[in-house]
Amino acid sequence: MSQSVAITAFRLPNWAKLPVIIGGLIVLFWTAVVLTINFWPIDDPIEMVAKRLMPPSAAHWFGTDALGRDVLSRTLHGARLSLLMSCAVIAAAVGIGCTLGAIAGYVGGFVDGIIMRLVDITLAFPPILLAMAITASLGPGLENAAIAMIVVWWPVYARLMRGQVLTVKVREHVEAAIAGGAGHSRTLLTHILPLTWSPILVNATMDFGQVVLLAASLSFIGLGASPPTPEWGSMISEGAIHFYKWWICAGPGIAILSVVLGFNFIGDGLRDYLDPRSR
Amino acid sequence: MTRFIIRRLISIPLLLLGIVSIAFLISHNTQGDPLASIVSERQMDNPEVVAAAKARWGLDKSLPEQYVLYLRNLITGDLGTSFRTKQGVGKDILERLPATLELVIAAMILGVGSGIVLGVLAARFRNKPIDHAARLWALTGSSTPVFWSGLILLYIFSVVLGWLPGPGRLDPRSVPPEFMTGFLTIDTLLAGDFAAFGDALHHLILPALVLGWTVMGIVSRLVRGSMLDVLSQDYIVAARARGAGELRVLLNHALRNALVPTLTIIGFTFAYLITGAVLTETIFSWPGIGSYAVEAARNLDYPAIIGVTIVGGTAFLLSNLATDIAYAFADPRIRLS
């Protein structure tokens, strides 16, 4: 019996599961890179280690950039900045958005109106333009770019959470809890919120990739990381100057693509799993 | 129907006011000094310029008065003067609008068109290799940073293969056609200059492909989903039983109904395309609003950044409104809810 369970679990992945597994592996790889990069036997990402603008070779797999720095090393080190920043942005956006959304959905009335109008207005802007305007006016830099991205992203979660709370709020078990004498905070925290997490989780996973993309875009424009910090977006913008040396932006480009694709794969699979209708 | 439209229309001025208020807030907090968003650094020690700017935007008055002045200036179309081009921001944006529209429309045709084809195929061959390949292709499209894929494609098709021209809208040695619509592909045709038309079209291919690819994924997923819903309905079975050909069932019976929920993608794609256009235009030196915004941000040209943000927000809002109304027309159930 136990053997057959093991066999079922380890059966070759079918086509639909494969992307989720690939996505998981990619995310696992980058997480490992972020955690252990300081122990890797690779060149310093900031020092000049070889001749400038050398194409890929055995010593420098991804070549060297305009300042003779190793592109592979910079790409791997860039993961830390991109991923940690995206984590912080998503965490803050989910935290702020869900709190406000839950309050709006639960309290309703005037509070709901105020919060949701704020959401509507923020979502009325194309995200990148609003993020650019906020970052530029606060002054270019990583922290300000992160603040701008949080401002752009929280409304998505507020709207999502409000919808969730509204549907759960009218269920019978909630009525039973209120009838049983549960206070507002208890009703909201223990009877409503635990049932609302799944779409939030899917969205946060899918959005993680988009946040990585937006962060890289802002740095590409020149509003995020400043040199010599290794950051994927700014590496690509340096590569764009030396357009004929394609390898300078190949490394960071593939890195961004793989991270975003990895999270999209997982998010797509999660959605199918949680919402069987789309299968 | 009319009530639905009126209700949506009423919300528009409020949202517009919200957009403008946020823009006011941003410009007011610029570098901790609202003056910085009106007068460039170089002009800061010129007392005449500073005094004129202060008077025009009411910076020596109270905050509510400033807000009213700001609104009045905006309503008269005054978005401030760009530090960089020394022109009115409104004028700058109008000059660049056709280039962006031409690119976005071309990308929309490519992206939505191929997305629909891919979505129909994926639904028809559900869970077959074609379905999985379509999903992979679509996900890759929305995961690729356009500022990178644009560079790589330019390198491959323009430098290595030499099949397509480099960045820009026209060969720099050629004379641009007389301004009619601002769409170079149309203007060259109106001028009867087919060589220039070919040149404009060649320049348009790569950026439109790069931009279109980003929305193809979303479109194909939505079409696949709604095609699957429709294909399982009785009238499809009935059509098949009557002996209708597969292509006829797919296109005539199923796709027509499946496209109704897909109308929402017009709003979606517009959002994606605006985002993508900002970066695509930068890579392809496309003289549109997107590259204008990026140049402005790079040079901390505040009036230009904030102006583009207001215009972008307004355009975004109106396209969503248009989508909602189109949707309500196409599907009566929406109006009732």
mmCIF file of N, CA, C and O in Angstrom, chain A residues 151-191:
data_model
loop_
_atom_site.group_PDB
_atom_site.id
_atom_site.type_symbol
_atom_site.label_atom_id
_atom_site.label_comp_id
_atom_site.label_asym_id
_atom_site.label_seq_id
_atom_site.Cartn_x
_atom_site.Cartn_y
_atom_site.Cartn_z
ATOM 1 N N VAL A 151 3.300 51.839 -3.604
ATOM 2 C CA VAL A 151 2.146 52.707 -3.858
ATOM 3 C C VAL A 151 1.356 52.206 -5.063
ATOM 4 O O VAL A 151 0.126 52.226 -5.081
ATOM 5 N N VAL A 152 2.081 51.731 -6.080
ATOM 6 C CA VAL A 152 1.414 51.265 -7.287
ATOM 7 C C VAL A 152 0.696 49.940 -7.046
ATOM 8 O O VAL A 152 -0.344 49.671 -7.624
ATOM 9 N N TRP A 153 1.233 49.106 -6.150
ATOM 10 C CA TRP A 153 0.746 47.732 -6.075
ATOM 11 C C TRP A 153 -0.312 47.436 -5.020
ATOM 12 O O TRP A 153 -1.069 46.503 -5.135
ATOM 13 N N TRP A 154 -0.335 48.206 -3.899
ATOM 14 C CA TRP A 154 -1.262 47.820 -2.826
ATOM 15 C C TRP A 154 -2.724 47.767 -3.245
ATOM 16 O O TRP A 154 -3.467 46.901 -2.759
ATOM 17 N N PRO A 155 -3.186 48.665 -4.181
ATOM 18 C CA PRO A 155 -4.623 48.652 -4.471
ATOM 19 C C PRO A 155 -5.113 47.319 -5.029
ATOM 20 O O PRO A 155 -6.250 46.932 -4.786
ATOM 21 N N VAL A 156 -4.240 46.620 -5.765
ATOM 22 C CA VAL A 156 -4.631 45.333 -6.317
ATOM 23 C C VAL A 156 -5.093 44.407 -5.196
ATOM 24 O O VAL A 156 -6.139 43.757 -5.289
ATOM 25 N N TYR A 157 -4.328 44.392 -4.107
ATOM 26 C CA TYR A 157 -4.643 43.495 -2.999
ATOM 27 C C TYR A 157 -5.816 44.003 -2.174
ATOM 28 O O TYR A 157 -6.581 43.211 -1.633
ATOM 29 N N ALA A 158 -5.929 45.324 -2.071
ATOM 30 C CA ALA A 158 -7.073 45.870 -1.341
ATOM 31 C C ALA A 158 -8.368 45.438 -2.033
ATOM 32 O O ALA A 158 -9.315 44.975 -1.397
ATOM 33 N N ARG A 159 -8.401 45.560 -3.356
ATOM 34 C CA ARG A 159 -9.596 45.212 -4.107
ATOM 35 C C ARG A 159 -9.897 43.715 -3.960
ATOM 36 O O ARG A 159 -11.026 43.310 -3.709
ATOM 37 N N LEU A 160 -8.846 42.924 -4.104
ATOM 38 C CA LEU A 160 -8.997 41.462 -4.028
ATOM 39 C C LEU A 160 -9.516 41.046 -2.650
ATOM 40 O O LEU A 160 -10.452 40.261 -2.521
ATOM 41 N N MET A 161 -8.878 41.605 -1.606
ATOM 42 C CA MET A 161 -9.223 41.234 -0.248
ATOM 43 C C MET A 161 -10.635 41.666 0.082
ATOM 44 O O MET A 161 -11.411 40.931 0.702
ATOM 45 N N ARG A 162 -11.011 42.855 -0.358
ATOM 46 C CA ARG A 162 -12.359 43.352 -0.079
ATOM 47 C C ARG A 162 -13.393 42.398 -0.671
ATOM 48 O O ARG A 162 -14.367 42.011 -0.014
ATOM 49 N N GLY A 163 -13.166 41.994 -1.921
ATOM 50 C CA GLY A 163 -14.092 41.076 -2.570
ATOM 51 C C GLY A 163 -14.212 39.773 -1.793
ATOM 52 O O GLY A 163 -15.318 39.262 -1.557
ATOM 53 N N GLN A 164 -13.069 39.257 -1.354
ATOM 54 C CA GLN A 164 -13.057 38.020 -0.592
ATOM 55 C C GLN A 164 -13.854 38.161 0.702
ATOM 56 O O GLN A 164 -14.681 37.326 1.033
ATOM 57 N N VAL A 165 -13.568 39.246 1.443
ATOM 58 C CA VAL A 165 -14.234 39.452 2.726
ATOM 59 C C VAL A 165 -15.744 39.589 2.518
ATOM 60 O O VAL A 165 -16.543 39.021 3.262
ATOM 61 N N LEU A 166 -16.122 40.301 1.450
ATOM 62 C CA LEU A 166 -17.550 40.485 1.190
ATOM 63 C C LEU A 166 -18.252 39.152 0.956
ATOM 64 O O LEU A 166 -19.373 38.945 1.417
ATOM 65 N N THR A 167 -17.610 38.226 0.236
ATOM 66 C CA THR A 167 -18.276 36.948 -0.025
ATOM 67 C C THR A 167 -18.299 36.072 1.224
ATOM 68 O O THR A 167 -19.277 35.377 1.465
ATOM 69 N N VAL A 168 -17.222 36.122 2.013
ATOM 70 C CA VAL A 168 -17.179 35.243 3.181
ATOM 71 C C VAL A 168 -18.073 35.787 4.297
ATOM 72 O O VAL A 168 -18.680 35.031 5.049
ATOM 73 N N LYS A 169 -18.170 37.113 4.374
ATOM 74 C CA LYS A 169 -18.874 37.769 5.471
ATOM 75 C C LYS A 169 -20.316 37.275 5.625
ATOM 76 O O LYS A 169 -20.835 37.208 6.740
ATOM 77 N N VAL A 170 -20.958 36.946 4.497
ATOM 78 C CA VAL A 170 -22.382 36.593 4.575
ATOM 79 C C VAL A 170 -22.608 35.093 4.760
ATOM 80 O O VAL A 170 -23.736 34.630 4.731
ATOM 81 N N ARG A 171 -21.525 34.333 4.898
ATOM 82 C CA ARG A 171 -21.717 32.888 5.079
ATOM 83 C C ARG A 171 -22.282 32.581 6.463
ATOM 84 O O ARG A 171 -22.145 33.368 7.397
ATOM 85 N N GLU A 172 -22.865 31.387 6.558
ATOM 86 C CA GLU A 172 -23.583 31.056 7.789
ATOM 87 C C GLU A 172 -22.673 30.923 8.999
ATOM 88 O O GLU A 172 -23.043 31.301 10.110
ATOM 89 N N HIS A 173 -21.453 30.395 8.769
ATOM 90 C CA HIS A 173 -20.607 30.195 9.944
ATOM 91 C C HIS A 173 -20.218 31.535 10.569
ATOM 92 O O HIS A 173 -19.979 31.637 11.759
ATOM 93 N N VAL A 174 -20.163 32.579 9.750
ATOM 94 C CA VAL A 174 -19.846 33.900 10.291
ATOM 95 C C VAL A 174 -21.030 34.418 11.104
ATOM 96 O O VAL A 174 -20.866 34.940 12.213
ATOM 97 N N GLU A 175 -22.215 34.234 10.542
ATOM 98 C CA GLU A 175 -23.417 34.632 11.288
ATOM 99 C C GLU A 175 -23.481 33.896 12.615
ATOM 100 O O GLU A 175 -23.803 34.472 13.658
ATOM 101 N N ALA A 176 -23.160 32.598 12.551
ATOM 102 C CA ALA A 176 -23.181 31.782 13.772
ATOM 103 C C ALA A 176 -22.201 32.331 14.795
ATOM 104 O O ALA A 176 -22.515 32.438 15.982
ATOM 105 N N ALA A 177 -21.014 32.726 14.321
ATOM 106 C CA ALA A 177 -20.001 33.243 15.233
ATOM 107 C C ALA A 177 -20.476 34.531 15.893
ATOM 108 O O ALA A 177 -20.319 34.725 17.097
ATOM 109 N N ILE A 178 -21.070 35.416 15.047
ATOM 110 C CA ILE A 178 -21.556 36.679 15.602
ATOM 111 C C ILE A 178 -22.670 36.414 16.610
ATOM 112 O O ILE A 178 -22.710 36.994 17.703
ATOM 113 N N ALA A 179 -23.569 35.479 16.218
ATOM 114 C CA ALA A 179 -24.658 35.124 17.122
ATOM 115 C C ALA A 179 -24.115 34.546 18.428
ATOM 116 O O ALA A 179 -24.678 34.744 19.504
ATOM 117 N N GLY A 180 -22.977 33.839 18.313
ATOM 118 C CA GLY A 180 -22.349 33.253 19.489
ATOM 119 C C GLY A 180 -21.603 34.261 20.335
ATOM 120 O O GLY A 180 -20.980 33.895 21.323
ATOM 121 N N GLY A 181 -21.600 35.531 19.891
ATOM 122 C CA GLY A 181 -21.018 36.572 20.711
ATOM 123 C C GLY A 181 -19.593 36.964 20.341
ATOM 124 O O GLY A 181 -18.930 37.653 21.114
ATOM 125 N N ALA A 182 -19.114 36.540 19.190
ATOM 126 C CA ALA A 182 -17.749 36.927 18.799
ATOM 127 C C ALA A 182 -17.714 38.418 18.484
ATOM 128 O O ALA A 182 -18.634 38.954 17.861
ATOM 129 N N GLY A 183 -16.652 39.093 18.925
ATOM 130 C CA GLY A 183 -16.502 40.512 18.638
ATOM 131 C C GLY A 183 -16.061 40.725 17.202
ATOM 132 O O GLY A 183 -15.803 39.784 16.465
ATOM 133 N N HIS A 184 -15.941 42.019 16.817
ATOM 134 C CA HIS A 184 -15.564 42.323 15.440
ATOM 135 C C HIS A 184 -14.208 41.750 15.067
ATOM 136 O O HIS A 184 -14.046 41.123 14.030
ATOM 137 N N SER A 185 -13.205 42.007 15.937
ATOM 138 C CA SER A 185 -11.857 41.584 15.562
ATOM 139 C C SER A 185 -11.789 40.060 15.501
ATOM 140 O O SER A 185 -11.163 39.489 14.616
ATOM 141 N N ARG A 186 -12.485 39.394 16.421
ATOM 142 C CA ARG A 186 -12.455 37.940 16.411
ATOM 143 C C ARG A 186 -13.156 37.393 15.163
ATOM 144 O O ARG A 186 -12.668 36.478 14.505
ATOM 145 N N THR A 187 -14.306 37.973 14.832
ATOM 146 C CA THR A 187 -15.031 37.534 13.634
ATOM 147 C C THR A 187 -14.144 37.677 12.405
ATOM 148 O O THR A 187 -14.001 36.765 11.595
ATOM 149 N N LEU A 188 -13.532 38.852 12.280
ATOM 150 C CA LEU A 188 -12.730 39.133 11.095
ATOM 151 C C LEU A 188 -11.489 38.240 11.057
ATOM 152 O O LEU A 188 -11.198 37.605 10.037
ATOM 153 N N LEU A 189 -10.778 38.175 12.182
ATOM 154 C CA LEU A 189 -9.479 37.495 12.161
ATOM 155 C C LEU A 189 -9.611 35.973 12.123
ATOM 156 O O LEU A 189 -8.873 35.319 11.386
ATOM 157 N N THR A 190 -10.537 35.406 12.900
ATOM 158 C CA THR A 190 -10.554 33.940 12.962
ATOM 159 C C THR A 190 -11.639 33.307 12.107
ATOM 160 O O THR A 190 -11.538 32.137 11.767
ATOM 161 N N HIS A 191 -12.661 34.063 11.740
ATOM 162 C CA HIS A 191 -13.739 33.420 10.988
ATOM 163 C C HIS A 191 -13.765 33.821 9.521
ATOM 164 O O HIS A 191 -14.275 33.104 8.680
#
